[in-house]
């Protein structure tokens, strides 16, 4: 129903520099996006403007240059590293006689290629339909007449109105399906909350190495590649952290500057794992010259999804690419870990990450001295199963005197069984 580029197509890339930082895009990142989409770049047309041109975005002279490049290189798609209005797309297509895809459409199509799960495909389709609904006029200008024929004469509705109605109905249907999936996710979160298992979520700029780190920590086989948006569907795994116990680790979609709002809205359900995590592992490609900008963009998206207040541990990844950088933990003035320097690809410094996790999550560890009567062997056995007994001895009356150290959530779980009886074991 809608025209889309196909992987392997030949493209002319268009990139403009603007003085306004909010409107500026990165050319190198744009080339990586094009490569991730499987498109061959024939030529790159660059230029500078103070503000976008109302009709063509690039100005009439530059638009003519693009049209000539399309004919010269026999390109079949023009890719813009910017967000175009529907009218600008229509005007450039008419001038160049070639399809035009802006930055938002390109990212949406990459997401469509990467989606694997049922939920991921629904989210991408919803984002695409939201975006396409504003551009229907481009594809259906020749059908803006009313339907005719037997049974269809009279006021009726135009083809364009019909397609808009069908789009709205499809979007409502997708939202209902996503609501069901979200209920299932909420049930899973409630179960983890009842068991008081903390969640740690990996976040970061796309291609920072999150999935490689996830695989290294969990021995999972999540798809990891040196390309943008290699991971789209969230993955959860259990890991064991010393003095903390079981922890849920979540691998999430990578962020990018000027992430399309349709995508942020569509993926809010998935990103709930990030919003409700106890700790965010903010993975940074420390070898990237634009790391400061990337960190800023991730912080911006985290605020958009209401996760800006979640505690973070910065993971400085890919230190194997740098010279004279050793794995280490950086701490604040209180001695709390704030940064871990490691390499997920080379499996360097992973032990330091687990140490930092134990310190950051283990603040809720409780220590008690207990006097367990001889007839409470079952309770003592449960403590051994939790592997929390630090010291143990017996007094002359046969009572077991133990010093325990365990996560607060495990202790609270024990107290729920018989609080009054177990609290009687605690020595003052």
mmCIF file with all atom_site columns, N, CA and C in Angstrom, residues 313 326-329 331 337 339-342 348-359:
data_model
loop_
_atom_site.group_PDB
_atom_site.id
_atom_site.type_symbol
_atom_site.label_atom_id
_atom_site.label_alt_id
_atom_site.label_comp_id
_atom_site.label_asym_id
_atom_site.label_entity_id
_atom_site.label_seq_id
_atom_site.pdbx_PDB_ins_code
_atom_site.Cartn_x
_atom_site.Cartn_y
_atom_site.Cartn_z
_atom_site.occupancy
_atom_site.B_iso_or_equiv
_atom_site.pdbx_formal_charge
_atom_site.auth_seq_id
_atom_site.auth_comp_id
_atom_site.auth_asym_id
_atom_site.auth_atom_id
_atom_site.pdbx_PDB_model_num
ATOM 1  N N  . UNK A 1 313 ? 25.051 3.809  36.846 1.00 0.00 ? 313 UNK A N  1
ATOM 2  C CA . UNK A 1 313 ? 26.460 3.432  36.944 1.00 0.00 ? 313 UNK A CA 1
ATOM 3  C C  . UNK A 1 313 ? 27.015 3.512  35.535 1.00 0.00 ? 313 UNK A C  1
ATOM 4  N N  . UNK A 1 326 ? 43.659 1.086  31.862 1.00 0.00 ? 326 UNK A N  1
ATOM 5  C CA . UNK A 1 326 ? 43.489 -0.166 32.591 1.00 0.00 ? 326 UNK A CA 1
ATOM 6  C C  . UNK A 1 326 ? 42.067 -0.256 33.158 1.00 0.00 ? 326 UNK A C  1
ATOM 7  N N  . UNK A 1 327 ? 41.544 -1.470 33.308 1.00 0.00 ? 327 UNK A N  1
ATOM 8  C CA . UNK A 1 327 ? 40.230 -1.607 33.953 1.00 0.00 ? 327 UNK A CA 1
ATOM 9  C C  . UNK A 1 327 ? 40.284 -1.108 35.388 1.00 0.00 ? 327 UNK A C  1
ATOM 10 N N  . UNK A 1 328 ? 39.263 -0.365 35.791 1.00 0.00 ? 328 UNK A N  1
ATOM 11 C CA . UNK A 1 328 ? 39.253 0.195  37.143 1.00 0.00 ? 328 UNK A CA 1
ATOM 12 C C  . UNK A 1 328 ? 37.841 0.633  37.511 1.00 0.00 ? 328 UNK A C  1
ATOM 13 N N  . UNK A 1 329 ? 37.662 0.953  38.798 1.00 0.00 ? 329 UNK A N  1
ATOM 14 C CA . UNK A 1 329 ? 36.410 1.507  39.306 1.00 0.00 ? 329 UNK A CA 1
ATOM 15 C C  . UNK A 1 329 ? 36.682 2.924  39.800 1.00 0.00 ? 329 UNK A C  1
ATOM 16 N N  . UNK A 1 331 ? 35.252 6.147  41.951 1.00 0.00 ? 331 UNK A N  1
ATOM 17 C CA . UNK A 1 331 ? 34.303 6.341  43.052 1.00 0.00 ? 331 UNK A CA 1
ATOM 18 C C  . UNK A 1 331 ? 34.103 7.824  43.352 1.00 0.00 ? 331 UNK A C  1
ATOM 19 N N  . UNK A 1 337 ? 30.829 3.457  43.930 1.00 0.00 ? 337 UNK A N  1
ATOM 20 C CA . UNK A 1 337 ? 31.231 3.322  42.520 1.00 0.00 ? 337 UNK A CA 1
ATOM 21 C C  . UNK A 1 337 ? 30.334 4.158  41.604 1.00 0.00 ? 337 UNK A C  1
ATOM 22 N N  . UNK A 1 339 ? 31.752 4.846  38.099 1.00 0.00 ? 339 UNK A N  1
ATOM 23 C CA . UNK A 1 339 ? 32.201 4.465  36.760 1.00 0.00 ? 339 UNK A CA 1
ATOM 24 C C  . UNK A 1 339 ? 33.005 3.179  36.828 1.00 0.00 ? 339 UNK A C  1
ATOM 25 N N  . UNK A 1 340 ? 32.799 2.314  35.807 1.00 0.00 ? 340 UNK A N  1
ATOM 26 C CA . UNK A 1 340 ? 33.596 1.098  35.665 1.00 0.00 ? 340 UNK A CA 1
ATOM 27 C C  . UNK A 1 340 ? 34.198 1.099  34.269 1.00 0.00 ? 340 UNK A C  1
ATOM 28 N N  . UNK A 1 341 ? 35.525 0.944  34.193 1.00 0.00 ? 341 UNK A N  1
ATOM 29 C CA . UNK A 1 341 ? 36.242 0.923  32.911 1.00 0.00 ? 341 UNK A CA 1
ATOM 30 C C  . UNK A 1 341 ? 36.497 -0.535 32.539 1.00 0.00 ? 341 UNK A C  1
ATOM 31 N N  . UNK A 1 342 ? 35.992 -0.955 31.371 1.00 0.00 ? 342 UNK A N  1
ATOM 32 C CA . UNK A 1 342 ? 36.109 -2.362 30.980 1.00 0.00 ? 342 UNK A CA 1
ATOM 33 C C  . UNK A 1 342 ? 36.031 -2.504 29.464 1.00 0.00 ? 342 UNK A C  1
ATOM 34 N N  . UNK A 1 348 ? 37.450 -7.903 29.622 1.00 0.00 ? 348 UNK A N  1
ATOM 35 C CA . UNK A 1 348 ? 38.376 -7.281 30.572 1.00 0.00 ? 348 UNK A CA 1
ATOM 36 C C  . UNK A 1 348 ? 37.579 -6.418 31.541 1.00 0.00 ? 348 UNK A C  1
ATOM 37 N N  . UNK A 1 349 ? 37.805 -6.621 32.838 1.00 0.00 ? 349 UNK A N  1
ATOM 38 C CA . UNK A 1 349 ? 37.174 -5.779 33.850 1.00 0.00 ? 349 UNK A CA 1
ATOM 39 C C  . UNK A 1 349 ? 35.759 -6.190 34.224 1.00 0.00 ? 349 UNK A C  1
ATOM 40 N N  . UNK A 1 350 ? 35.305 -7.364 33.775 1.00 0.00 ? 350 UNK A N  1
ATOM 41 C CA . UNK A 1 350 ? 33.945 -7.809 34.094 1.00 0.00 ? 350 UNK A CA 1
ATOM 42 C C  . UNK A 1 350 ? 33.805 -8.079 35.593 1.00 0.00 ? 350 UNK A C  1
ATOM 43 N N  . UNK A 1 351 ? 34.878 -8.580 36.218 1.00 0.00 ? 351 UNK A N  1
ATOM 44 C CA . UNK A 1 351 ? 34.838 -8.823 37.664 1.00 0.00 ? 351 UNK A CA 1
ATOM 45 C C  . UNK A 1 351 ? 34.651 -7.525 38.436 1.00 0.00 ? 351 UNK A C  1
ATOM 46 N N  . UNK A 1 352 ? 35.229 -6.432 37.906 1.00 0.00 ? 352 UNK A N  1
ATOM 47 C CA . UNK A 1 352 ? 35.057 -5.124 38.553 1.00 0.00 ? 352 UNK A CA 1
ATOM 48 C C  . UNK A 1 352 ? 33.615 -4.650 38.443 1.00 0.00 ? 352 UNK A C  1
ATOM 49 N N  . UNK A 1 353 ? 32.964 -4.974 37.331 1.00 0.00 ? 353 UNK A N  1
ATOM 50 C CA . UNK A 1 353 ? 31.551 -4.608 37.170 1.00 0.00 ? 353 UNK A CA 1
ATOM 51 C C  . UNK A 1 353 ? 30.702 -5.308 38.218 1.00 0.00 ? 353 UNK A C  1
ATOM 52 N N  . UNK A 1 354 ? 30.950 -6.614 38.419 1.00 0.00 ? 354 UNK A N  1
ATOM 53 C CA . UNK A 1 354 ? 30.193 -7.348 39.428 1.00 0.00 ? 354 UNK A CA 1
ATOM 54 C C  . UNK A 1 354 ? 30.472 -6.802 40.831 1.00 0.00 ? 354 UNK A C  1
ATOM 55 N N  . UNK A 1 355 ? 31.717 -6.379 41.077 1.00 0.00 ? 355 UNK A N  1
ATOM 56 C CA . UNK A 1 355 ? 32.051 -5.786 42.370 1.00 0.00 ? 355 UNK A CA 1
ATOM 57 C C  . UNK A 1 355 ? 31.270 -4.491 42.576 1.00 0.00 ? 355 UNK A C  1
ATOM 58 N N  . UNK A 1 356 ? 31.228 -3.661 41.519 1.00 0.00 ? 356 UNK A N  1
ATOM 59 C CA . UNK A 1 356 ? 30.493 -2.398 41.610 1.00 0.00 ? 356 UNK A CA 1
ATOM 60 C C  . UNK A 1 356 ? 28.997 -2.639 41.792 1.00 0.00 ? 356 UNK A C  1
ATOM 61 N N  . UNK A 1 357 ? 28.456 -3.661 41.084 1.00 0.00 ? 357 UNK A N  1
ATOM 62 C CA . UNK A 1 357 ? 27.042 -3.991 41.251 1.00 0.00 ? 357 UNK A CA 1
ATOM 63 C C  . UNK A 1 357 ? 26.747 -4.429 42.686 1.00 0.00 ? 357 UNK A C  1
ATOM 64 N N  . UNK A 1 358 ? 27.643 -5.237 43.238 1.00 0.00 ? 358 UNK A N  1
ATOM 65 C CA . UNK A 1 358 ? 27.455 -5.705 44.612 1.00 0.00 ? 358 UNK A CA 1
ATOM 66 C C  . UNK A 1 358 ? 27.427 -4.532 45.580 1.00 0.00 ? 358 UNK A C  1
ATOM 67 N N  . UNK A 1 359 ? 28.295 -3.543 45.337 1.00 0.00 ? 359 UNK A N  1
ATOM 68 C CA . UNK A 1 359 ? 28.342 -2.384 46.231 1.00 0.00 ? 359 UNK A CA 1
ATOM 69 C C  . UNK A 1 359 ? 27.129 -1.483 46.050 1.00 0.00 ? 359 UNK A C  1
#
